[in-house]
């Protein structure tokens, strides 16, 4: 159980750190989750449409439109026609959002990387596998919980 408590503590600390970033930049926590999702997708070479963003964040169409409009108004993302399919709109993160994130999270990321430097590559590989397994368990539990809640509504 100690590892579970440590994971919960780390999650709370990271959430509070993210909430501070959101607060300082006039963002809602969902705005931050959207930016993270868009940045992760860009790193993976994935196209994110408003519909896919809404699905990922479990927002309805109106909520997604409001979120995208808000982030676009703040100059953090932009809508762009997909060159592969002009009927589709994709969402892209603006340089300003990356600069804000780097300015706020850069020191933490540097400190995290320095802390990781105290571990052997094999230890980090085990930690990576552990964290991936924990994330998968939580994602599965979240999906099951949502399905149970939806079934209870019927």
JSON list of C-alpha atoms in Angstrom, two decimals:
[
{"chain": "A", "resi": 1, "resn": "UNK", "atom": "CA", "xyz": [0.00, 0.00, 0.00]},
{"chain": "A", "resi": 2, "resn": "UNK", "atom": "CA", "xyz": [2.91, 2.36, 0.56]},
{"chain": "A", "resi": 3, "resn": "UNK", "atom": "CA", "xyz": [3.52, 2.60, -3.20]},
{"chain": "A", "resi": 4, "resn": "UNK", "atom": "CA", "xyz": [-0.16, 3.37, -3.79]},
{"chain": "A", "resi": 5, "resn": "UNK", "atom": "CA", "xyz": [0.04, 6.19, -1.23]},
{"chain": "A", "resi": 6, "resn": "UNK", "atom": "CA", "xyz": [3.23, 7.50, -2.81]},
{"chain": "A", "resi": 7, "resn": "UNK", "atom": "CA", "xyz": [1.60, 7.49, -6.25]},
{"chain": "A", "resi": 8, "resn": "UNK", "atom": "CA", "xyz": [-1.41, 9.32, -4.86]},
{"chain": "A", "resi": 9, "resn": "UNK", "atom": "CA", "xyz": [0.87, 11.88, -3.22]},
{"chain": "A", "resi": 10, "resn": "UNK", "atom": "CA", "xyz": [2.80, 12.43, -6.46]},
{"chain": "A", "resi": 11, "resn": "UNK", "atom": "CA", "xyz": [-0.46, 12.78, -8.38]},
{"chain": "A", "resi": 12, "resn": "UNK", "atom": "CA", "xyz": [-1.74, 15.36, -5.91]},
{"chain": "A", "resi": 13, "resn": "UNK", "atom": "CA", "xyz": [1.50, 17.35, -6.07]},
{"chain": "A", "resi": 14, "resn": "UNK", "atom": "CA", "xyz": [1.55, 17.32, -9.87]},
{"chain": "A", "resi": 15, "resn": "UNK", "atom": "CA", "xyz": [-2.11, 18.29, -9.98]},
{"chain": "A", "resi": 16, "resn": "UNK", "atom": "CA", "xyz": [-1.49, 21.21, -7.60]},
{"chain": "A", "resi": 17, "resn": "UNK", "atom": "CA", "xyz": [1.50, 22.31, -9.67]},
{"chain": "A", "resi": 18, "resn": "UNK", "atom": "CA", "xyz": [-0.63, 22.21, -12.83]},
{"chain": "A", "resi": 19, "resn": "UNK", "atom": "CA", "xyz": [-3.45, 24.06, -11.07]},
{"chain": "A", "resi": 20, "resn": "UNK", "atom": "CA", "xyz": [-0.98, 26.82, -10.15]},
{"chain": "A", "resi": 21, "resn": "UNK", "atom": "CA", "xyz": [0.04, 27.12, -13.81]},
{"chain": "A", "resi": 22, "resn": "UNK", "atom": "CA", "xyz": [-3.62, 27.24, -14.87]},
{"chain": "A", "resi": 23, "resn": "UNK", "atom": "CA", "xyz": [-4.46, 29.85, -12.24]},
{"chain": "A", "resi": 24, "resn": "UNK", "atom": "CA", "xyz": [-1.51, 32.12, -13.15]},
{"chain": "A", "resi": 25, "resn": "UNK", "atom": "CA", "xyz": [-2.47, 31.99, -16.82]},
{"chain": "A", "resi": 26, "resn": "UNK", "atom": "CA", "xyz": [-6.23, 32.39, -16.45]},
{"chain": "A", "resi": 27, "resn": "UNK", "atom": "CA", "xyz": [-6.94, 28.81, -17.47]},
{"chain": "A", "resi": 28, "resn": "UNK", "atom": "CA", "xyz": [-9.41, 26.23, -16.23]},
{"chain": "A", "resi": 29, "resn": "UNK", "atom": "CA", "xyz": [-7.91, 22.83, -15.27]},
{"chain": "A", "resi": 30, "resn": "UNK", "atom": "CA", "xyz": [-9.66, 21.36, -18.34]},
{"chain": "A", "resi": 31, "resn": "UNK", "atom": "CA", "xyz": [-7.79, 23.90, -20.49]},
{"chain": "A", "resi": 32, "resn": "UNK", "atom": "CA", "xyz": [-4.52, 22.54, -19.16]},
{"chain": "A", "resi": 33, "resn": "UNK", "atom": "CA", "xyz": [-5.59, 18.93, -19.80]},
{"chain": "A", "resi": 34, "resn": "UNK", "atom": "CA", "xyz": [-6.51, 19.94, -23.36]},
{"chain": "A", "resi": 35, "resn": "UNK", "atom": "CA", "xyz": [-3.12, 21.55, -23.96]},
{"chain": "A", "resi": 36, "resn": "UNK", "atom": "CA", "xyz": [-1.33, 18.49, -22.56]},
{"chain": "A", "resi": 37, "resn": "UNK", "atom": "CA", "xyz": [-3.40, 16.22, -24.80]},
{"chain": "A", "resi": 38, "resn": "UNK", "atom": "CA", "xyz": [-2.62, 18.35, -27.85]},
{"chain": "A", "resi": 39, "resn": "UNK", "atom": "CA", "xyz": [1.10, 18.50, -27.06]},
{"chain": "A", "resi": 40, "resn": "UNK", "atom": "CA", "xyz": [1.28, 14.73, -26.50]},
{"chain": "A", "resi": 41, "resn": "UNK", "atom": "CA", "xyz": [-0.57, 14.12, -29.77]},
{"chain": "A", "resi": 42, "resn": "UNK", "atom": "CA", "xyz": [1.80, 16.44, -31.64]},
{"chain": "A", "resi": 43, "resn": "UNK", "atom": "CA", "xyz": [4.80, 14.55, -30.22]},
{"chain": "A", "resi": 44, "resn": "UNK", "atom": "CA", "xyz": [3.23, 11.29, -31.41]},
{"chain": "A", "resi": 45, "resn": "UNK", "atom": "CA", "xyz": [2.47, 12.73, -34.86]},
{"chain": "A", "resi": 46, "resn": "UNK", "atom": "CA", "xyz": [-1.30, 12.39, -34.33]},
{"chain": "A", "resi": 47, "resn": "UNK", "atom": "CA", "xyz": [-3.92, 14.76, -35.70]},
{"chain": "A", "resi": 48, "resn": "UNK", "atom": "CA", "xyz": [-6.43, 16.03, -33.14]},
{"chain": "A", "resi": 49, "resn": "UNK", "atom": "CA", "xyz": [-9.78, 17.35, -34.28]},
{"chain": "A", "resi": 50, "resn": "UNK", "atom": "CA", "xyz": [-12.21, 19.12, -31.96]},
{"chain": "A", "resi": 51, "resn": "UNK", "atom": "CA", "xyz": [-14.27, 15.91, -31.85]},
{"chain": "A", "resi": 52, "resn": "UNK", "atom": "CA", "xyz": [-11.29, 13.80, -30.81]},
{"chain": "A", "resi": 53, "resn": "UNK", "atom": "CA", "xyz": [-10.31, 16.35, -28.17]},
{"chain": "A", "resi": 54, "resn": "UNK", "atom": "CA", "xyz": [-13.84, 16.29, -26.78]},
{"chain": "A", "resi": 55, "resn": "UNK", "atom": "CA", "xyz": [-13.77, 12.49, -26.66]},
{"chain": "A", "resi": 56, "resn": "UNK", "atom": "CA", "xyz": [-10.41, 12.46, -24.89]},
{"chain": "A", "resi": 57, "resn": "UNK", "atom": "CA", "xyz": [-11.61, 14.95, -22.26]},
{"chain": "A", "resi": 58, "resn": "UNK", "atom": "CA", "xyz": [-15.15, 13.51, -22.04]},
{"chain": "A", "resi": 59, "resn": "UNK", "atom": "CA", "xyz": [-16.78, 16.77, -23.09]},
{"chain": "A", "resi": 60, "resn": "UNK", "atom": "CA", "xyz": [-19.93, 17.21, -25.09]},
{"chain": "A", "resi": 61, "resn": "UNK", "atom": "CA", "xyz": [-19.92, 19.18, -28.34]},
{"chain": "A", "resi": 62, "resn": "UNK", "atom": "CA", "xyz": [-20.87, 22.50, -26.72]},
{"chain": "A", "resi": 63, "resn": "UNK", "atom": "CA", "xyz": [-18.24, 22.09, -24.00]},
{"chain": "A", "resi": 64, "resn": "UNK", "atom": "CA", "xyz": [-15.59, 21.25, -26.57]},
{"chain": "A", "resi": 65, "resn": "UNK", "atom": "CA", "xyz": [-16.49, 24.26, -28.71]},
{"chain": "A", "resi": 66, "resn": "UNK", "atom": "CA", "xyz": [-16.30, 26.54, -25.66]},
{"chain": "A", "resi": 67, "resn": "UNK", "atom": "CA", "xyz": [-12.93, 25.08, -24.67]},
{"chain": "A", "resi": 68, "resn": "UNK", "atom": "CA", "xyz": [-11.46, 25.43, -28.17]},
{"chain": "A", "resi": 69, "resn": "UNK", "atom": "CA", "xyz": [-12.84, 28.96, -28.54]},
{"chain": "A", "resi": 70, "resn": "UNK", "atom": "CA", "xyz": [-11.35, 29.95, -25.18]},
{"chain": "A", "resi": 71, "resn": "UNK", "atom": "CA", "xyz": [-7.89, 28.51, -25.95]},
{"chain": "A", "resi": 72, "resn": "UNK", "atom": "CA", "xyz": [-7.92, 30.08, -29.40]},
{"chain": "A", "resi": 73, "resn": "UNK", "atom": "CA", "xyz": [-8.95, 33.47, -27.98]},
{"chain": "A", "resi": 74, "resn": "UNK", "atom": "CA", "xyz": [-6.01, 33.24, -25.54]},
{"chain": "A", "resi": 75, "resn": "UNK", "atom": "CA", "xyz": [-3.65, 32.58, -28.45]},
{"chain": "A", "resi": 76, "resn": "UNK", "atom": "CA", "xyz": [-2.72, 29.11, -27.19]},
{"chain": "A", "resi": 77, "resn": "UNK", "atom": "CA", "xyz": [-4.09, 26.99, -30.03]},
{"chain": "A", "resi": 78, "resn": "UNK", "atom": "CA", "xyz": [-5.37, 27.49, -33.56]},
{"chain": "A", "resi": 79, "resn": "UNK", "atom": "CA", "xyz": [-7.79, 25.73, -35.82]},
{"chain": "A", "resi": 80, "resn": "UNK", "atom": "CA", "xyz": [-6.41, 24.76, -39.21]},
{"chain": "A", "resi": 81, "resn": "UNK", "atom": "CA", "xyz": [-7.89, 22.94, -42.18]},
{"chain": "A", "resi": 82, "resn": "UNK", "atom": "CA", "xyz": [-6.33, 19.50, -42.52]},
{"chain": "A", "resi": 83, "resn": "UNK", "atom": "CA", "xyz": [-4.31, 19.49, -45.76]},
{"chain": "A", "resi": 84, "resn": "UNK", "atom": "CA", "xyz": [-5.14, 15.77, -46.21]},
{"chain": "A", "resi": 85, "resn": "UNK", "atom": "CA", "xyz": [-8.90, 16.35, -45.88]},
{"chain": "A", "resi": 86, "resn": "UNK", "atom": "CA", "xyz": [-10.04, 19.96, -46.25]},
{"chain": "A", "resi": 87, "resn": "UNK", "atom": "CA", "xyz": [-13.41, 19.12, -44.63]},
{"chain": "A", "resi": 88, "resn": "UNK", "atom": "CA", "xyz": [-11.63, 18.32, -41.37]},
{"chain": "A", "resi": 89, "resn": "UNK", "atom": "CA", "xyz": [-10.33, 20.89, -38.89]},
{"chain": "A", "resi": 90, "resn": "UNK", "atom": "CA", "xyz": [-7.32, 20.04, -36.78]},
{"chain": "A", "resi": 91, "resn": "UNK", "atom": "CA", "xyz": [-6.13, 21.74, -33.62]},
{"chain": "A", "resi": 92, "resn": "UNK", "atom": "CA", "xyz": [-2.54, 22.92, -33.27]},
{"chain": "A", "resi": 93, "resn": "UNK", "atom": "CA", "xyz": [-0.71, 24.32, -30.27]},
{"chain": "A", "resi": 94, "resn": "UNK", "atom": "CA", "xyz": [0.70, 27.80, -30.76]},
{"chain": "A", "resi": 95, "resn": "UNK", "atom": "CA", "xyz": [4.28, 28.71, -29.87]},
{"chain": "A", "resi": 96, "resn": "UNK", "atom": "CA", "xyz": [2.96, 30.98, -27.11]},
{"chain": "A", "resi": 97, "resn": "UNK", "atom": "CA", "xyz": [1.51, 27.98, -25.25]},
{"chain": "A", "resi": 98, "resn": "UNK", "atom": "CA", "xyz": [4.82, 26.12, -25.48]},
{"chain": "A", "resi": 99, "resn": "UNK", "atom": "CA", "xyz": [6.69, 29.17, -24.21]},
{"chain": "A", "resi": 100, "resn": "UNK", "atom": "CA", "xyz": [4.30, 29.56, -21.26]},
{"chain": "A", "resi": 101, "resn": "UNK", "atom": "CA", "xyz": [4.64, 25.89, -20.43]},
{"chain": "A", "resi": 102, "resn": "UNK", "atom": "CA", "xyz": [8.43, 25.92, -20.73]},
{"chain": "A", "resi": 103, "resn": "UNK", "atom": "CA", "xyz": [8.67, 29.02, -18.58]},
{"chain": "A", "resi": 104, "resn": "UNK", "atom": "CA", "xyz": [6.58, 27.48, -15.82]},
{"chain": "A", "resi": 105, "resn": "UNK", "atom": "CA", "xyz": [7.36, 23.76, -16.02]},
{"chain": "A", "resi": 106, "resn": "UNK", "atom": "CA", "xyz": [10.92, 23.96, -17.35]},
{"chain": "A", "resi": 107, "resn": "UNK", "atom": "CA", "xyz": [12.54, 24.15, -13.92]},
{"chain": "A", "resi": 108, "resn": "UNK", "atom": "CA", "xyz": [10.49, 21.22, -12.63]},
{"chain": "A", "resi": 109, "resn": "UNK", "atom": "CA", "xyz": [11.32, 19.14, -15.70]},
{"chain": "A", "resi": 110, "resn": "UNK", "atom": "CA", "xyz": [15.01, 19.92, -15.23]},
{"chain": "A", "resi": 111, "resn": "UNK", "atom": "CA", "xyz": [14.83, 18.88, -11.58]},
{"chain": "A", "resi": 112, "resn": "UNK", "atom": "CA", "xyz": [12.97, 15.69, -12.50]},
{"chain": "A", "resi": 113, "resn": "UNK", "atom": "CA", "xyz": [15.60, 14.82, -15.10]},
{"chain": "A", "resi": 114, "resn": "UNK", "atom": "CA", "xyz": [18.37, 15.52, -12.57]},
{"chain": "A", "resi": 115, "resn": "UNK", "atom": "CA", "xyz": [16.67, 13.21, -10.05]},
{"chain": "A", "resi": 116, "resn": "UNK", "atom": "CA", "xyz": [16.35, 10.52, -12.73]},
{"chain": "A", "resi": 117, "resn": "UNK", "atom": "CA", "xyz": [20.09, 10.84, -13.34]},
{"chain": "A", "resi": 118, "resn": "UNK", "atom": "CA", "xyz": [20.66, 9.26, -9.93]},
{"chain": "A", "resi": 119, "resn": "UNK", "atom": "CA", "xyz": [19.21, 5.98, -11.20]},
{"chain": "A", "resi": 120, "resn": "UNK", "atom": "CA", "xyz": [20.70, 3.30, -13.43]},
{"chain": "A", "resi": 121, "resn": "UNK", "atom": "CA", "xyz": [19.11, 2.75, -16.85]},
{"chain": "A", "resi": 122, "resn": "UNK", "atom": "CA", "xyz": [17.76, -0.63, -15.70]},
{"chain": "A", "resi": 123, "resn": "UNK", "atom": "CA", "xyz": [16.11, 0.97, -12.68]},
{"chain": "A", "resi": 124, "resn": "UNK", "atom": "CA", "xyz": [14.50, 3.59, -14.90]},
{"chain": "A", "resi": 125, "resn": "UNK", "atom": "CA", "xyz": [13.26, 0.85, -17.25]},
{"chain": "A", "resi": 126, "resn": "UNK", "atom": "CA", "xyz": [11.55, -0.87, -14.30]},
{"chain": "A", "resi": 127, "resn": "UNK", "atom": "CA", "xyz": [10.09, 2.46, -13.16]},
{"chain": "A", "resi": 128, "resn": "UNK", "atom": "CA", "xyz": [8.80, 3.11, -16.68]},
{"chain": "A", "resi": 129, "resn": "UNK", "atom": "CA", "xyz": [7.15, -0.32, -16.88]},
{"chain": "A", "resi": 130, "resn": "UNK", "atom": "CA", "xyz": [5.65, 0.21, -13.41]},
{"chain": "A", "resi": 131, "resn": "UNK", "atom": "CA", "xyz": [4.22, 3.62, -14.26]},
{"chain": "A", "resi": 132, "resn": "UNK", "atom": "CA", "xyz": [2.84, 2.37, -17.58]},
{"chain": "A", "resi": 133, "resn": "UNK", "atom": "CA", "xyz": [1.11, -0.52, -15.80]},
{"chain": "A", "resi": 134, "resn": "UNK", "atom": "CA", "xyz": [-0.32, 1.81, -13.13]},
{"chain": "A", "resi": 135, "resn": "UNK", "atom": "CA", "xyz": [-1.60, 4.24, -15.78]},
{"chain": "A", "resi": 136, "resn": "UNK", "atom": "CA", "xyz": [-3.26, 1.35, -17.63]},
{"chain": "A", "resi": 137, "resn": "UNK", "atom": "CA", "xyz": [-4.96, 0.12, -14.45]},
{"chain": "A", "resi": 138, "resn": "UNK", "atom": "CA", "xyz": [-6.30, 3.60, -13.67]},
{"chain": "A", "resi": 139, "resn": "UNK", "atom": "CA", "xyz": [-7.48, 4.17, -17.27]},
{"chain": "A", "resi": 140, "resn": "UNK", "atom": "CA", "xyz": [-9.30, 0.83, -17.24]},
{"chain": "A", "resi": 141, "resn": "UNK", "atom": "CA", "xyz": [-10.91, 1.58, -13.86]},
{"chain": "A", "resi": 142, "resn": "UNK", "atom": "CA", "xyz": [-12.00, 5.00, -15.12]},
{"chain": "A", "resi": 143, "resn": "UNK", "atom": "CA", "xyz": [-13.56, 3.48, -18.23]},
{"chain": "A", "resi": 144, "resn": "UNK", "atom": "CA", "xyz": [-15.37, 0.85, -16.16]},
{"chain": "A", "resi": 145, "resn": "UNK", "atom": "CA", "xyz": [-16.62, 3.51, -13.77]},
{"chain": "A", "resi": 146, "resn": "UNK", "atom": "CA", "xyz": [-17.94, 5.62, -16.64]},
{"chain": "A", "resi": 147, "resn": "UNK", "atom": "CA", "xyz": [-19.65, 2.60, -18.19]},
{"chain": "A", "resi": 148, "resn": "UNK", "atom": "CA", "xyz": [-21.23, 1.74, -14.84]},
{"chain": "A", "resi": 149, "resn": "UNK", "atom": "CA", "xyz": [-22.44, 5.31, -14.36]},
{"chain": "A", "resi": 150, "resn": "UNK", "atom": "CA", "xyz": [-23.91, 5.36, -17.88]},
{"chain": "A", "resi": 151, "resn": "UNK", "atom": "CA", "xyz": [-25.67, 2.02, -17.25]},
{"chain": "A", "resi": 152, "resn": "UNK", "atom": "CA", "xyz": [-27.06, 3.40, -13.98]},
{"chain": "A", "resi": 153, "resn": "UNK", "atom": "CA", "xyz": [-28.62, 6.35, -15.82]},
{"chain": "A", "resi": 154, "resn": "UNK", "atom": "CA", "xyz": [-30.70, 4.07, -18.02]}
]
